[in-house]
Amino acid sequence: MSKYLVTGGAGYVGSVVAAHLLEAGHQVTVLDDLSTGFREGVPAGAEFVEGRIQETGSVLDGSFDGVLHFAASSQVGESVTDPEKYWRNNVAGSLELVSAMRAAGVRKLVFSSTAATYGEPEAVPIAETARTAPTNTYGATKLAVDHLITSEAVAHGLAAVSLRYFNVAGAYGAYGERHDPESHLIPLVFQAALGQRPHIAVYGDDYPTPDGTCIRDYIHVADLAEAHLLALDAAKPGEHLICNLGNGSGFSVREVIESVKRVTGREIPVQVAGRRAGDPAVLVASAARAHEALGWTPRRPSLDDIVADAWKFTLEKNGR
Ligand SMILES: NC(=O)c1ccc[n+]([C@@H]2O[C@H](COP(=O)([O-])OP(=O)(O)OC[C@H]3O[C@@H](n4cnc5c(N)ncnc54)[C@H](O)[C@@H]3O)[C@@H](O)[C@H]2O)c1
């Protein structure tokens, strides 16, 4: 049994990982300022501290075995219009966290990085050796934190793993996606299915893909959680391992809409709009390194399974 601090554990991914840690018999403390998370998202059995990562020093002591760091601002559009918020929260906040870890002698870190660190890919599937050229401030701040972690591992022996998620989806029992504003495709299609938005917009159907719509790599949040537990075991002092996490095969926007139709049995009004600037045709991860270095294989790769779990959570959340 180990003791972990989970920053952002009231949010979507952090709550699912916290639940997995507890199920594995670990002790969990969640540190979250509830800026985008929910108190009820913190799994029963976890200690909850309402506070900011900027104040990690007041929570962390030598009794902790490691930190899983999910807390961040993560709206791509907002990061472009309010960049200072992103540098302050994501980079300055992570710097405070890393300093507090060193002061407390806590030497293991798993960090939520992102596919957005790569920007427009030169080749797909995207490997960790690909050029990193983020096209928005969100991706740039996450890449900066990855660099911070690398230097901390080299200088001070931190054992660290950055997991670069592609599109996280699905739900794990009572823990699911509740972003506001929502920007992720599957919950947006659900909103159209529930009549909460008039239609789902498809941004471009003339991409060089089989059905003309963009292809993205969707990974079940429970598969993602399992990778975090494996990362805690794989982390080695003085090393910063960076691994992509994706299904390795993408699904197009139209395939996602068709899947939601199959799973929900509802009609989905669709409106085709023009392409959005900076939307690459295909973003798919190579998960080969995660397989080799962590021994990780996604166990729930079916799109219909991912959508079905997310739909169940959404119906419960909507009280239907
Ligand atoms: N959801 C995805 O598809 C996806 C993809 C790639 C990377 N990520 C990364 O994974 C992590 C989790 O994403 P999510 O979708 O669960 O987001 P989320 O917004 O649901 O969760 C983030 C949590 O962090 C908390 N938080 C934010 N700033 C904080 C601060 N300064 N101090 C304390 N708590 C703070 C929020 O209240 C929230 O509970 C983020 O770092 C995100 O960048 C997510």
Tab-separated table of C-alpha atoms and ligand atoms in Angstrom:
chain	number	residue	atom	x	y	z
A	1	MET	CA	0.000	0.000	0.000
A	2	SER	CA	1.316	3.426	-0.947
A	3	LYS	CA	0.108	6.952	-0.290
A	4	TYR	CA	-0.440	9.310	-3.225
A	5	LEU	CA	-1.387	12.934	-3.715
A	6	VAL	CA	-3.750	13.352	-6.691
A	7	THR	CA	-3.963	16.939	-7.893
A	8	GLY	CA	-7.112	17.631	-9.909
A	9	GLY	CA	-8.785	14.527	-8.451
A	10	ALA	CA	-12.220	16.207	-8.538
A	11	GLY	CA	-11.979	16.445	-12.343
A	12	TYR	CA	-12.754	13.912	-15.034
A	13	VAL	CA	-9.531	11.924	-15.437
A	14	GLY	CA	-8.225	12.543	-11.908
A	15	SER	CA	-11.385	11.155	-10.279
A	16	VAL	CA	-11.211	7.950	-12.347
A	17	VAL	CA	-7.529	7.455	-11.528
A	18	ALA	CA	-8.155	8.195	-7.837
A	19	ALA	CA	-10.902	5.531	-7.850
A	20	HIS	CA	-8.483	3.015	-9.420
A	21	LEU	CA	-5.776	3.816	-6.852
A	22	LEU	CA	-8.236	3.256	-3.999
A	23	GLU	CA	-9.433	-0.016	-5.540
A	24	ALA	CA	-5.792	-1.141	-5.716
A	25	GLY	CA	-5.552	-0.574	-1.956
A	26	HIS	CA	-3.631	2.718	-1.947
A	27	GLN	CA	-4.245	5.739	0.237
A	28	VAL	CA	-5.284	8.849	-1.712
A	29	THR	CA	-5.369	12.556	-0.912
A	30	VAL	CA	-7.030	14.766	-3.528
A	31	LEU	CA	-5.929	18.386	-3.860
A	32	ASP	CA	-8.326	20.374	-6.044
A	33	ASP	CA	-9.538	23.978	-6.116
A	34	LEU	CA	-12.856	22.934	-7.757
A	35	SER	CA	-12.297	25.506	-10.516
A	36	THR	CA	-13.546	22.995	-13.098
A	37	GLY	CA	-14.005	19.919	-10.910
A	38	PHE	CA	-16.819	18.793	-8.611
A	39	ARG	CA	-16.710	17.884	-4.933
A	40	GLU	CA	-18.862	14.801	-5.621
A	41	GLY	CA	-16.280	13.698	-8.202
A	42	VAL	CA	-13.830	12.914	-5.397
A	43	PRO	CA	-14.202	9.186	-4.741
A	44	ALA	CA	-15.368	8.096	-1.299
A	45	GLY	CA	-12.351	6.867	0.600
A	46	ALA	CA	-10.065	9.657	-0.612
A	47	GLU	CA	-9.120	12.489	1.693
A	48	PHE	CA	-10.112	15.809	0.105
A	49	VAL	CA	-8.221	19.067	0.486
A	50	GLU	CA	-9.789	22.061	-1.258
A	51	GLY	CA	-6.834	24.113	-2.368
A	52	ARG	CA	-4.545	25.091	-5.205
A	53	ILE	CA	-1.459	23.308	-6.501
A	54	GLN	CA	0.324	26.590	-5.868
A	55	GLU	CA	-0.026	25.666	-2.179
A	56	THR	CA	1.029	22.010	-2.476
A	57	GLY	CA	3.667	22.652	0.204
A	58	SER	CA	0.973	22.908	2.868
A	59	VAL	CA	-0.358	19.421	2.013
A	60	LEU	CA	2.684	17.373	1.078
A	61	ASP	CA	5.011	15.726	3.567
A	62	GLY	CA	7.413	12.803	3.579
A	63	SER	CA	4.612	10.300	4.245
A	64	PHE	CA	3.598	10.477	0.555
A	65	ASP	CA	5.102	8.039	-1.957
A	66	GLY	CA	4.281	10.056	-5.030
A	67	VAL	CA	2.142	12.614	-6.832
A	68	LEU	CA	-0.212	12.192	-9.785
A	69	HIS	CA	-0.622	15.638	-11.293
A	70	PHE	CA	-3.843	16.254	-13.253
A	71	ALA	CA	-4.700	19.784	-12.099
A	72	ALA	CA	-4.541	22.190	-15.017
A	73	SER	CA	-6.488	24.589	-17.152
A	74	SER	CA	-7.182	22.720	-20.361
A	75	GLN	CA	-9.458	24.642	-22.725
A	76	VAL	CA	-7.555	25.138	-25.971
A	77	GLY	CA	-9.609	28.158	-27.122
A	78	GLU	CA	-9.368	29.930	-23.768
A	79	SER	CA	-5.607	29.338	-23.726
A	80	VAL	CA	-5.315	31.411	-26.887
A	81	THR	CA	-7.465	34.300	-25.621
A	82	ASP	CA	-6.172	34.253	-22.010
A	83	PRO	CA	-2.603	32.913	-22.237
A	84	GLU	CA	-1.460	34.337	-18.892
A	85	LYS	CA	-4.004	32.192	-17.069
A	86	TYR	CA	-2.409	29.104	-18.683
A	87	TRP	CA	1.217	30.050	-18.011
A	88	ARG	CA	0.299	30.924	-14.429
A	89	ASN	CA	-1.846	27.906	-13.608
A	90	ASN	CA	-0.161	25.196	-15.639
A	91	VAL	CA	3.498	26.233	-15.620
A	92	ALA	CA	3.937	28.375	-12.493
A	93	GLY	CA	1.570	26.049	-10.598
A	94	SER	CA	3.524	22.950	-11.646
A	95	LEU	CA	6.783	24.668	-10.695
A	96	GLU	CA	5.444	25.232	-7.173
A	97	LEU	CA	4.319	21.617	-7.049
A	98	VAL	CA	7.698	20.257	-8.149
A	99	SER	CA	9.494	22.493	-5.592
A	100	ALA	CA	7.138	21.341	-2.830
A	101	MET	CA	7.826	17.715	-3.795
A	102	ARG	CA	11.570	18.261	-3.489
A	103	ALA	CA	11.217	20.062	-0.175
A	104	ALA	CA	9.113	17.186	1.200
A	105	GLY	CA	11.368	14.493	-0.261
A	106	VAL	CA	8.570	13.041	-2.429
A	107	ARG	CA	10.391	11.708	-5.480
A	108	LYS	CA	7.843	10.152	-7.826
A	109	LEU	CA	5.623	12.046	-10.272
A	110	VAL	CA	3.144	11.054	-12.975
A	111	PHE	CA	2.051	14.021	-15.089
A	112	SER	CA	-0.888	14.483	-17.480
A	113	SER	CA	0.665	15.715	-20.680
A	114	THR	CA	-1.148	15.877	-23.993
A	115	ALA	CA	-1.076	15.189	-27.723
A	116	ALA	CA	-1.303	18.994	-28.082
A	117	THR	CA	2.455	19.148	-27.334
A	118	TYR	CA	3.086	17.825	-30.867
A	119	GLY	CA	0.998	20.292	-32.867
A	120	GLU	CA	0.477	19.428	-36.552
A	121	PRO	CA	2.024	15.984	-37.074
A	122	GLU	CA	4.550	15.366	-39.835
A	123	ALA	CA	3.621	11.671	-39.790
A	124	VAL	CA	0.990	9.436	-38.202
A	125	PRO	CA	0.843	7.466	-35.993
A	126	ILE	CA	2.620	10.000	-33.765
A	127	ALA	CA	5.576	8.635	-31.792
A	128	GLU	CA	7.211	10.322	-28.785
A	129	THR	CA	10.227	11.080	-30.990
A	130	ALA	CA	8.072	13.343	-33.198
A	131	ARG	CA	8.806	17.057	-33.347
A	132	THR	CA	7.029	19.035	-30.612
A	133	ALA	CA	5.594	22.236	-32.079
A	134	PRO	CA	2.392	23.109	-30.219
A	135	THR	CA	-0.080	25.295	-32.107
A	136	ASN	CA	-1.793	26.763	-29.027
A	137	THR	CA	-0.870	28.072	-25.591
A	138	TYR	CA	-2.379	25.065	-23.813
A	139	GLY	CA	-0.023	22.686	-25.651
A	140	ALA	CA	2.915	25.045	-25.127
A	141	THR	CA	2.353	25.182	-21.360
A	142	LYS	CA	2.097	21.389	-21.125
A	143	LEU	CA	5.320	21.032	-23.138
A	144	ALA	CA	7.019	23.541	-20.825
A	145	VAL	CA	6.014	21.417	-17.816
A	146	ASP	CA	7.412	18.331	-19.548
A	147	HIS	CA	10.742	20.190	-19.925
A	148	LEU	CA	10.584	21.263	-16.270
A	149	ILE	CA	10.112	17.649	-15.215
A	150	THR	CA	12.993	16.417	-17.399
A	151	SER	CA	15.384	18.924	-15.836
A	152	GLU	CA	14.201	18.021	-12.321
A	153	ALA	CA	14.806	14.328	-13.039
A	154	VAL	CA	18.321	15.037	-14.335
A	155	ALA	CA	19.303	17.494	-11.590
A	156	HIS	CA	17.590	16.009	-8.551
A	157	GLY	CA	16.789	12.377	-9.323
A	158	LEU	CA	13.008	12.735	-9.647
A	159	ALA	CA	11.375	9.530	-10.938
A	160	ALA	CA	8.890	10.825	-13.491
A	161	VAL	CA	6.508	9.708	-16.199
A	162	SER	CA	4.578	12.042	-18.495
A	163	LEU	CA	1.583	10.459	-20.147
A	164	ARG	CA	0.516	12.227	-23.336
A	165	TYR	CA	-3.192	11.559	-23.694
A	166	PHE	CA	-4.929	11.771	-27.018
A	167	ASN	CA	-8.762	12.007	-26.796
A	168	VAL	CA	-9.950	10.701	-23.449
A	169	ALA	CA	-13.509	9.377	-23.518
A	170	GLY	CA	-15.950	7.064	-21.760
A	171	ALA	CA	-16.764	6.895	-18.077
A	172	TYR	CA	-16.018	4.704	-15.093
A	173	GLY	CA	-19.168	4.097	-13.084
A	174	ALA	CA	-20.113	7.328	-11.324
A	175	TYR	CA	-17.074	9.182	-12.710
A	176	GLY	CA	-17.341	10.775	-16.121
A	177	GLU	CA	-16.868	13.853	-18.224
A	178	ARG	CA	-18.521	17.124	-17.110
A	179	HIS	CA	-16.625	19.952	-18.747
A	180	ASP	CA	-18.252	23.394	-18.939
A	181	PRO	CA	-17.992	24.637	-21.590
A	182	GLU	CA	-17.822	21.233	-23.245
A	183	SER	CA	-15.443	20.953	-26.157
A	184	HIS	CA	-15.086	17.187	-26.560
A	185	LEU	CA	-16.900	15.459	-29.389
A	186	ILE	CA	-18.682	12.556	-27.671
A	187	PRO	CA	-20.383	14.653	-24.931
A	188	LEU	CA	-21.274	17.246	-27.561
A	189	VAL	CA	-22.956	14.581	-29.723
A	190	PHE	CA	-24.832	13.436	-26.591
A	191	GLN	CA	-26.092	16.989	-26.108
A	192	ALA	CA	-27.491	16.865	-29.658
A	193	ALA	CA	-29.041	13.436	-28.923
A	194	LEU	CA	-30.707	14.857	-25.795
A	195	GLY	CA	-31.981	17.974	-27.590
A	196	GLN	CA	-29.725	20.185	-25.465
A	197	ARG	CA	-28.184	21.590	-28.659
A	198	PRO	CA	-29.966	21.866	-32.015
A	199	HIS	CA	-27.373	19.844	-33.936
A	200	ILE	CA	-23.795	18.644	-33.900
A	201	ALA	CA	-21.490	20.665	-36.145
A	202	VAL	CA	-19.066	18.713	-38.303
A	203	TYR	CA	-16.143	20.993	-39.080
A	204	GLY	CA	-15.147	19.968	-42.586
A	205	ASP	CA	-16.104	16.895	-44.605
A	206	ASP	CA	-13.498	17.356	-47.317
A	207	TYR	CA	-10.406	16.111	-45.503
A	208	PRO	CA	-8.246	13.427	-47.151
A	209	THR	CA	-9.783	10.690	-44.971
A	210	PRO	CA	-12.112	7.823	-46.034
A	211	ASP	CA	-15.327	9.726	-45.165
A	212	GLY	CA	-13.867	13.238	-45.392
A	213	THR	CA	-14.126	14.025	-41.672
A	214	CYS	CA	-11.266	14.354	-39.182
A	215	ILE	CA	-9.911	11.255	-37.465
A	216	ARG	CA	-8.980	11.266	-33.778
A	217	ASP	CA	-7.716	8.646	-31.338
A	218	TYR	CA	-10.250	7.947	-28.549
A	219	ILE	CA	-9.102	6.142	-25.448
A	220	HIS	CA	-11.300	4.786	-22.682
A	221	VAL	CA	-10.694	6.657	-19.415
A	222	ALA	CA	-10.450	3.350	-17.509
A	223	ASP	CA	-7.658	2.166	-19.859
A	224	LEU	CA	-5.961	5.488	-19.230
A	225	ALA	CA	-6.280	5.000	-15.464
A	226	GLU	CA	-4.633	1.581	-15.683
A	227	ALA	CA	-1.668	3.190	-17.467
A	228	HIS	CA	-1.195	5.557	-14.506
A	229	LEU	CA	-0.884	2.692	-12.048
A	230	LEU	CA	1.634	0.997	-14.351
A	231	ALA	CA	3.526	4.297	-14.678
A	232	LEU	CA	3.911	4.504	-10.896
A	233	ASP	CA	5.610	1.092	-10.990
A	234	ALA	CA	7.766	1.937	-14.025
A	235	ALA	CA	9.089	5.314	-12.803
A	236	LYS	CA	12.842	5.229	-12.127
A	237	PRO	CA	14.889	7.807	-10.178
A	238	GLY	CA	16.653	10.274	-12.461
A	239	GLU	CA	14.574	9.309	-15.501
A	240	HIS	CA	11.716	11.095	-17.203
A	241	LEU	CA	9.784	8.636	-19.337
A	242	ILE	CA	7.337	10.152	-21.827
A	243	CYS	CA	4.625	7.872	-23.251
A	244	ASN	CA	1.722	8.521	-25.598
A	245	LEU	CA	-1.576	6.971	-24.594
A	246	GLY	CA	-4.013	6.216	-27.385
A	247	ASN	CA	-5.925	3.371	-28.949
A	248	GLY	CA	-3.533	3.357	-31.876
A	249	SER	CA	-6.441	3.410	-34.309
A	250	GLY	CA	-8.541	6.451	-34.936
A	251	PHE	CA	-12.227	7.058	-35.520
A	252	SER	CA	-13.665	9.736	-37.764
A	253	VAL	CA	-16.188	12.344	-36.624
A	254	ARG	CA	-18.843	10.558	-38.707
A	255	GLU	CA	-17.948	7.207	-37.147
A	256	VAL	CA	-18.389	8.734	-33.689
A	257	ILE	CA	-21.805	10.135	-34.640
A	258	GLU	CA	-22.868	6.745	-36.080
A	259	SER	CA	-21.700	5.025	-32.897
A	260	VAL	CA	-23.738	7.427	-30.735
A	261	LYS	CA	-26.785	6.720	-32.927
A	262	ARG	CA	-26.320	2.957	-32.475
A	263	VAL	CA	-25.771	3.167	-28.726
A	264	THR	CA	-28.501	5.683	-27.886
A	265	GLY	CA	-31.057	4.722	-30.528
A	266	ARG	CA	-31.625	8.441	-31.075
A	267	GLU	CA	-31.491	10.661	-34.127
A	268	ILE	CA	-28.593	13.115	-34.223
A	269	PRO	CA	-29.119	16.278	-36.279
A	270	VAL	CA	-25.847	17.048	-38.088
A	271	GLN	CA	-24.768	20.279	-39.740
A	272	VAL	CA	-21.634	20.370	-41.860
A	273	ALA	CA	-19.629	23.559	-41.357
A	274	GLY	CA	-16.310	24.740	-42.775
A	275	ARG	CA	-12.963	23.470	-41.558
A	276	ARG	CA	-11.552	25.038	-38.374
A	277	ALA	CA	-8.107	26.568	-38.627
A	278	GLY	CA	-5.396	24.346	-37.208
A	279	ASP	CA	-7.418	21.106	-37.204
A	280	PRO	CA	-5.160	18.372	-38.614
A	281	ALA	CA	-6.899	15.674	-40.702
A	282	VAL	CA	-5.615	12.765	-38.604
A	283	LEU	CA	-4.258	12.644	-35.028
A	284	VAL	CA	-3.479	9.095	-33.981
A	285	ALA	CA	-0.969	7.948	-31.365
A	286	SER	CA	1.648	5.316	-31.611
A	287	ALA	CA	1.258	3.572	-28.265
A	288	ALA	CA	4.232	1.254	-28.889
A	289	ARG	CA	6.368	2.835	-26.163
A	290	ALA	CA	3.602	2.627	-23.540
A	291	HIS	CA	3.245	-1.033	-24.469
A	292	GLU	CA	6.985	-1.733	-24.128
A	293	ALA	CA	7.889	0.504	-21.192
A	294	LEU	CA	4.711	0.169	-19.104
A	295	GLY	CA	3.379	-3.173	-20.315
A	296	TRP	CA	0.140	-1.355	-21.139
A	297	THR	CA	-2.479	-2.416	-23.675
A	298	PRO	CA	-5.889	-0.746	-23.921
A	299	ARG	CA	-8.502	-3.326	-22.915
A	300	ARG	CA	-11.553	-1.364	-24.086
A	301	PRO	CA	-10.691	-0.286	-27.642
A	302	SER	CA	-14.211	-0.574	-29.117
A	303	LEU	CA	-15.771	2.798	-29.897
A	304	ASP	CA	-19.275	1.489	-29.121
A	305	ASP	CA	-18.092	0.335	-25.660
A	306	ILE	CA	-16.510	3.719	-24.955
A	307	VAL	CA	-19.667	5.529	-26.086
A	308	ALA	CA	-21.944	3.154	-24.147
A	309	ASP	CA	-20.122	3.780	-20.853
A	310	ALA	CA	-20.175	7.535	-21.422
A	311	TRP	CA	-23.890	7.438	-22.325
A	312	LYS	CA	-24.794	5.542	-19.163
A	313	PHE	CA	-22.990	8.180	-17.085
A	314	THR	CA	-24.677	11.003	-19.024
A	315	LEU	CA	-28.170	9.556	-18.540
A	316	GLU	CA	-27.553	9.190	-14.807
A	317	LYS	CA	-26.199	12.733	-14.581
A	318	ASN	CA	-29.279	14.009	-16.426
A	319	GLY	CA	-31.554	12.049	-14.100
A	320	ARG	CA	-33.081	9.862	-16.855
B	1	LIG	N1	-9.692	15.116	-21.130
B	1	LIG	C1	-8.831	14.976	-22.125
B	1	LIG	O1	-9.208	14.539	-23.241
B	1	LIG	C2	-7.371	15.317	-21.921
B	1	LIG	C3	-6.484	15.124	-23.008
B	1	LIG	C4	-5.131	15.413	-22.809
B	1	LIG	C5	-4.670	15.861	-21.590
B	1	LIG	N2	-5.549	16.072	-20.566
B	1	LIG	C6	-5.024	16.574	-19.287
B	1	LIG	O2	-5.478	15.726	-18.261
B	1	LIG	C7	-5.693	16.465	-17.061
B	1	LIG	C8	-7.097	16.217	-16.552
B	1	LIG	O3	-8.019	16.629	-17.561
B	1	LIG	P1	-9.587	16.558	-17.290
B	1	LIG	O4	-10.239	16.371	-18.606
B	1	LIG	O5	-9.852	15.614	-16.195
B	1	LIG	O6	-9.855	18.059	-16.806
B	1	LIG	P2	-10.803	18.602	-15.628
B	1	LIG	O7	-10.949	20.060	-15.878
B	1	LIG	O8	-12.033	17.770	-15.515
B	1	LIG	O9	-9.904	18.355	-14.329
B	1	LIG	C9	-8.912	19.231	-13.911
B	1	LIG	C10	-9.053	19.405	-12.394
B	1	LIG	O10	-7.992	20.238	-11.910
B	1	LIG	C11	-8.542	21.186	-10.996
B	1	LIG	N3	-7.614	22.351	-11.006
B	1	LIG	C12	-7.316	23.181	-12.028
B	1	LIG	N4	-6.387	24.090	-11.643
B	1	LIG	C13	-6.087	23.811	-10.343
B	1	LIG	C14	-5.179	24.380	-9.396
B	1	LIG	N5	-4.416	25.421	-9.701
B	1	LIG	N6	-5.123	23.821	-8.170
B	1	LIG	C15	-5.900	22.762	-7.813
B	1	LIG	N7	-6.767	22.189	-8.677
B	1	LIG	C16	-6.860	22.705	-9.929
B	1	LIG	C17	-9.928	21.472	-11.497
B	1	LIG	O11	-10.810	21.963	-10.507
B	1	LIG	C18	-10.368	20.081	-11.996
B	1	LIG	O12	-10.982	19.337	-10.970
B	1	LIG	C19	-5.404	17.922	-17.401
B	1	LIG	O13	-4.085	18.216	-16.989
B	1	LIG	C20	-5.519	17.955	-18.909
B	1	LIG	O14	-4.707	18.961	-19.454
B	1	LIG	C21	-6.889	15.797	-20.707
